[in-house]
Amino acid sequence: MVDFNLVVLSPKRPFYISATSILLLLVGFILDLLTPQNLVIAITYNVPIVIAGLKRSKRFSYGMVAVALVVNTIAGYINASQGNFDMFAIANRILAA
């Protein structure tokens, strides 16, 4: 039998959930900046949002959604300013949001 109190991302351990969500959001942002504009990996911003839902706090979950949208916009702007403007990449970012 599995003791769910030992699971790191258990709802009984909200600090680990918050830290994991924020860390994954930062890792996704860095990966998004390092990839070319045509390769949109903005879908990775959804993983921290799902993990934030484990905390069962509407305030934290809505905050993570807002931060993910802002980070997605910033990464899209930086990627667009480094190369040519690609409308398909912008459309992919909108669909990922």
mmCIF file with all atom_site columns, C-alpha atoms in Angstrom:
data_model
loop_
_atom_site.group_PDB
_atom_site.id
_atom_site.type_symbol
_atom_site.label_atom_id
_atom_site.label_alt_id
_atom_site.label_comp_id
_atom_site.label_asym_id
_atom_site.label_entity_id
_atom_site.label_seq_id
_atom_site.pdbx_PDB_ins_code
_atom_site.Cartn_x
_atom_site.Cartn_y
_atom_site.Cartn_z
_atom_site.occupancy
_atom_site.B_iso_or_equiv
_atom_site.pdbx_formal_charge
_atom_site.auth_seq_id
_atom_site.auth_comp_id
_atom_site.auth_asym_id
_atom_site.auth_atom_id
_atom_site.pdbx_PDB_model_num
ATOM 1  C CA . MET A 1 1  ? 0.000  0.000  0.000   1.00 0.00 ? 1  MET A CA 1
ATOM 2  C CA . VAL A 1 2  ? 1.288  3.453  -0.935  1.00 0.00 ? 2  VAL A CA 1
ATOM 3  C CA . ASP A 1 3  ? 1.516  6.090  1.773   1.00 0.00 ? 3  ASP A CA 1
ATOM 4  C CA . PHE A 1 4  ? 0.372  9.246  -0.014  1.00 0.00 ? 4  PHE A CA 1
ATOM 5  C CA . ASN A 1 5  ? 1.814  11.445 2.736   1.00 0.00 ? 5  ASN A CA 1
ATOM 6  C CA . LEU A 1 6  ? 5.246  10.591 1.388   1.00 0.00 ? 6  LEU A CA 1
ATOM 7  C CA . VAL A 1 7  ? 4.435  11.870 -2.098  1.00 0.00 ? 7  VAL A CA 1
ATOM 8  C CA . VAL A 1 8  ? 6.254  15.153 -2.640  1.00 0.00 ? 8  VAL A CA 1
ATOM 9  C CA . LEU A 1 9  ? 3.419  16.838 -4.530  1.00 0.00 ? 9  LEU A CA 1
ATOM 10 C CA . SER A 1 10 ? 0.765  15.833 -2.047  1.00 0.00 ? 10 SER A CA 1
ATOM 11 C CA . PRO A 1 11 ? -1.863 18.501 -1.243  1.00 0.00 ? 11 PRO A CA 1
ATOM 12 C CA . LYS A 1 12 ? -0.609 18.260 2.335   1.00 0.00 ? 12 LYS A CA 1
ATOM 13 C CA . ARG A 1 13 ? 2.683  19.801 1.181   1.00 0.00 ? 13 ARG A CA 1
ATOM 14 C CA . PRO A 1 14 ? 1.653  23.100 -0.464  1.00 0.00 ? 14 PRO A CA 1
ATOM 15 C CA . PHE A 1 15 ? 5.168  24.571 -0.381  1.00 0.00 ? 15 PHE A CA 1
ATOM 16 C CA . TYR A 1 16 ? 6.514  21.834 -2.660  1.00 0.00 ? 16 TYR A CA 1
ATOM 17 C CA . ILE A 1 17 ? 3.622  22.322 -5.052  1.00 0.00 ? 17 ILE A CA 1
ATOM 18 C CA . SER A 1 18 ? 4.253  26.067 -5.245  1.00 0.00 ? 18 SER A CA 1
ATOM 19 C CA . ALA A 1 19 ? 7.995  25.647 -5.641  1.00 0.00 ? 19 ALA A CA 1
ATOM 20 C CA . THR A 1 20 ? 7.614  22.967 -8.316  1.00 0.00 ? 20 THR A CA 1
ATOM 21 C CA . SER A 1 21 ? 5.102  25.049 -10.284 1.00 0.00 ? 21 SER A CA 1
ATOM 22 C CA . ILE A 1 22 ? 7.280  28.149 -10.225 1.00 0.00 ? 22 ILE A CA 1
ATOM 23 C CA . LEU A 1 23 ? 10.429 26.200 -11.075 1.00 0.00 ? 23 LEU A CA 1
ATOM 24 C CA . LEU A 1 24 ? 8.766  24.471 -14.029 1.00 0.00 ? 24 LEU A CA 1
ATOM 25 C CA . LEU A 1 25 ? 7.438  27.804 -15.268 1.00 0.00 ? 25 LEU A CA 1
ATOM 26 C CA . LEU A 1 26 ? 10.952 29.266 -15.190 1.00 0.00 ? 26 LEU A CA 1
ATOM 27 C CA . VAL A 1 27 ? 12.416 26.216 -16.934 1.00 0.00 ? 27 VAL A CA 1
ATOM 28 C CA . GLY A 1 28 ? 9.721  26.443 -19.610 1.00 0.00 ? 28 GLY A CA 1
ATOM 29 C CA . PHE A 1 29 ? 10.453 30.154 -20.088 1.00 0.00 ? 29 PHE A CA 1
ATOM 30 C CA . ILE A 1 30 ? 14.184 29.528 -20.509 1.00 0.00 ? 30 ILE A CA 1
ATOM 31 C CA . LEU A 1 31 ? 13.554 26.683 -22.960 1.00 0.00 ? 31 LEU A CA 1
ATOM 32 C CA . ASP A 1 32 ? 11.121 28.884 -24.854 1.00 0.00 ? 32 ASP A CA 1
ATOM 33 C CA . LEU A 1 33 ? 13.727 31.618 -25.172 1.00 0.00 ? 33 LEU A CA 1
ATOM 34 C CA . LEU A 1 34 ? 16.388 29.180 -26.361 1.00 0.00 ? 34 LEU A CA 1
ATOM 35 C CA . THR A 1 35 ? 14.259 27.657 -29.123 1.00 0.00 ? 35 THR A CA 1
ATOM 36 C CA . PRO A 1 36 ? 13.722 29.328 -32.499 1.00 0.00 ? 36 PRO A CA 1
ATOM 37 C CA . GLN A 1 37 ? 10.510 31.215 -33.189 1.00 0.00 ? 37 GLN A CA 1
ATOM 38 C CA . ASN A 1 38 ? 9.084  28.512 -35.456 1.00 0.00 ? 38 ASN A CA 1
ATOM 39 C CA . LEU A 1 39 ? 9.330  25.916 -32.687 1.00 0.00 ? 39 LEU A CA 1
ATOM 40 C CA . VAL A 1 40 ? 6.735  27.111 -30.205 1.00 0.00 ? 40 VAL A CA 1
ATOM 41 C CA . ILE A 1 41 ? 6.945  25.157 -26.961 1.00 0.00 ? 41 ILE A CA 1
ATOM 42 C CA . ALA A 1 42 ? 4.543  27.462 -25.129 1.00 0.00 ? 42 ALA A CA 1
ATOM 43 C CA . ILE A 1 43 ? 2.370  24.442 -24.386 1.00 0.00 ? 43 ILE A CA 1
ATOM 44 C CA . THR A 1 44 ? 4.862  23.606 -21.619 1.00 0.00 ? 44 THR A CA 1
ATOM 45 C CA . TYR A 1 45 ? 3.413  26.517 -19.622 1.00 0.00 ? 45 TYR A CA 1
ATOM 46 C CA . ASN A 1 46 ? 0.337  24.379 -18.996 1.00 0.00 ? 46 ASN A CA 1
ATOM 47 C CA . VAL A 1 47 ? 2.222  21.830 -16.882 1.00 0.00 ? 47 VAL A CA 1
ATOM 48 C CA . PRO A 1 48 ? 2.930  24.262 -13.998 1.00 0.00 ? 48 PRO A CA 1
ATOM 49 C CA . ILE A 1 49 ? -0.709 25.364 -14.089 1.00 0.00 ? 49 ILE A CA 1
ATOM 50 C CA . VAL A 1 50 ? -1.901 21.784 -13.714 1.00 0.00 ? 50 VAL A CA 1
ATOM 51 C CA . ILE A 1 51 ? 0.514  21.195 -10.847 1.00 0.00 ? 51 ILE A CA 1
ATOM 52 C CA . ALA A 1 52 ? -0.670 24.438 -9.224  1.00 0.00 ? 52 ALA A CA 1
ATOM 53 C CA . GLY A 1 53 ? -4.165 22.971 -9.243  1.00 0.00 ? 53 GLY A CA 1
ATOM 54 C CA . LEU A 1 54 ? -2.958 20.296 -6.828  1.00 0.00 ? 54 LEU A CA 1
ATOM 55 C CA . LYS A 1 55 ? -2.591 22.995 -4.200  1.00 0.00 ? 55 LYS A CA 1
ATOM 56 C CA . ARG A 1 56 ? -6.366 23.553 -4.338  1.00 0.00 ? 56 ARG A CA 1
ATOM 57 C CA . SER A 1 57 ? -5.981 27.299 -4.043  1.00 0.00 ? 57 SER A CA 1
ATOM 58 C CA . LYS A 1 58 ? -7.906 29.358 -6.579  1.00 0.00 ? 58 LYS A CA 1
ATOM 59 C CA . ARG A 1 59 ? -5.731 32.380 -5.885  1.00 0.00 ? 59 ARG A CA 1
ATOM 60 C CA . PHE A 1 60 ? -2.493 30.502 -6.604  1.00 0.00 ? 60 PHE A CA 1
ATOM 61 C CA . SER A 1 61 ? -3.935 28.760 -9.667  1.00 0.00 ? 61 SER A CA 1
ATOM 62 C CA . TYR A 1 62 ? -5.259 32.008 -11.168 1.00 0.00 ? 62 TYR A CA 1
ATOM 63 C CA . GLY A 1 63 ? -1.936 33.660 -10.374 1.00 0.00 ? 63 GLY A CA 1
ATOM 64 C CA . MET A 1 64 ? -0.054 30.919 -12.199 1.00 0.00 ? 64 MET A CA 1
ATOM 65 C CA . VAL A 1 65 ? -2.339 31.301 -15.218 1.00 0.00 ? 65 VAL A CA 1
ATOM 66 C CA . ALA A 1 66 ? -1.727 35.051 -15.273 1.00 0.00 ? 66 ALA A CA 1
ATOM 67 C CA . VAL A 1 67 ? 2.033  34.661 -14.903 1.00 0.00 ? 67 VAL A CA 1
ATOM 68 C CA . ALA A 1 68 ? 2.124  31.975 -17.613 1.00 0.00 ? 68 ALA A CA 1
ATOM 69 C CA . LEU A 1 69 ? 0.275  34.260 -20.024 1.00 0.00 ? 69 LEU A CA 1
ATOM 70 C CA . VAL A 1 70 ? 2.622  37.161 -19.302 1.00 0.00 ? 70 VAL A CA 1
ATOM 71 C CA . VAL A 1 71 ? 5.701  34.946 -19.655 1.00 0.00 ? 71 VAL A CA 1
ATOM 72 C CA . ASN A 1 72 ? 4.336  33.527 -22.919 1.00 0.00 ? 72 ASN A CA 1
ATOM 73 C CA . THR A 1 73 ? 3.845  37.056 -24.260 1.00 0.00 ? 73 THR A CA 1
ATOM 74 C CA . ILE A 1 74 ? 7.340  38.139 -23.211 1.00 0.00 ? 74 ILE A CA 1
ATOM 75 C CA . ALA A 1 75 ? 8.946  35.053 -24.771 1.00 0.00 ? 75 ALA A CA 1
ATOM 76 C CA . GLY A 1 76 ? 6.970  35.582 -27.976 1.00 0.00 ? 76 GLY A CA 1
ATOM 77 C CA . TYR A 1 77 ? 8.089  39.199 -28.178 1.00 0.00 ? 77 TYR A CA 1
ATOM 78 C CA . ILE A 1 78 ? 11.729 38.301 -27.559 1.00 0.00 ? 78 ILE A CA 1
ATOM 79 C CA . ASN A 1 79 ? 11.615 35.469 -30.108 1.00 0.00 ? 79 ASN A CA 1
ATOM 80 C CA . ALA A 1 80 ? 9.991  37.742 -32.702 1.00 0.00 ? 80 ALA A CA 1
ATOM 81 C CA . SER A 1 81 ? 12.567 40.476 -32.160 1.00 0.00 ? 81 SER A CA 1
ATOM 82 C CA . GLN A 1 82 ? 15.475 38.067 -32.745 1.00 0.00 ? 82 GLN A CA 1
ATOM 83 C CA . GLY A 1 83 ? 14.427 37.001 -36.206 1.00 0.00 ? 83 GLY A CA 1
ATOM 84 C CA . ASN A 1 84 ? 11.818 37.570 -38.829 1.00 0.00 ? 84 ASN A CA 1
ATOM 85 C CA . PHE A 1 85 ? 8.144  37.905 -37.949 1.00 0.00 ? 85 PHE A CA 1
ATOM 86 C CA . ASP A 1 86 ? 6.309  34.611 -38.471 1.00 0.00 ? 86 ASP A CA 1
ATOM 87 C CA . MET A 1 87 ? 2.516  34.739 -38.323 1.00 0.00 ? 87 MET A CA 1
ATOM 88 C CA . PHE A 1 88 ? 2.233  30.957 -37.850 1.00 0.00 ? 88 PHE A CA 1
ATOM 89 C CA . ALA A 1 89 ? 4.392  31.130 -34.724 1.00 0.00 ? 89 ALA A CA 1
ATOM 90 C CA . ILE A 1 90 ? 2.165  33.896 -33.322 1.00 0.00 ? 90 ILE A CA 1
ATOM 91 C CA . ALA A 1 91 ? -0.943 31.808 -34.097 1.00 0.00 ? 91 ALA A CA 1
ATOM 92 C CA . ASN A 1 92 ? 0.620  28.805 -32.333 1.00 0.00 ? 92 ASN A CA 1
ATOM 93 C CA . ARG A 1 93 ? 1.277  30.915 -29.238 1.00 0.00 ? 93 ARG A CA 1
ATOM 94 C CA . ILE A 1 94 ? -2.308 32.136 -29.203 1.00 0.00 ? 94 ILE A CA 1
ATOM 95 C CA . LEU A 1 95 ? -3.576 28.560 -29.464 1.00 0.00 ? 95 LEU A CA 1
ATOM 96 C CA . ALA A 1 96 ? -1.243 27.441 -26.667 1.00 0.00 ? 96 ALA A CA 1
ATOM 97 C CA . ALA A 1 97 ? -2.530 30.187 -24.386 1.00 0.00 ? 97 ALA A CA 1
#
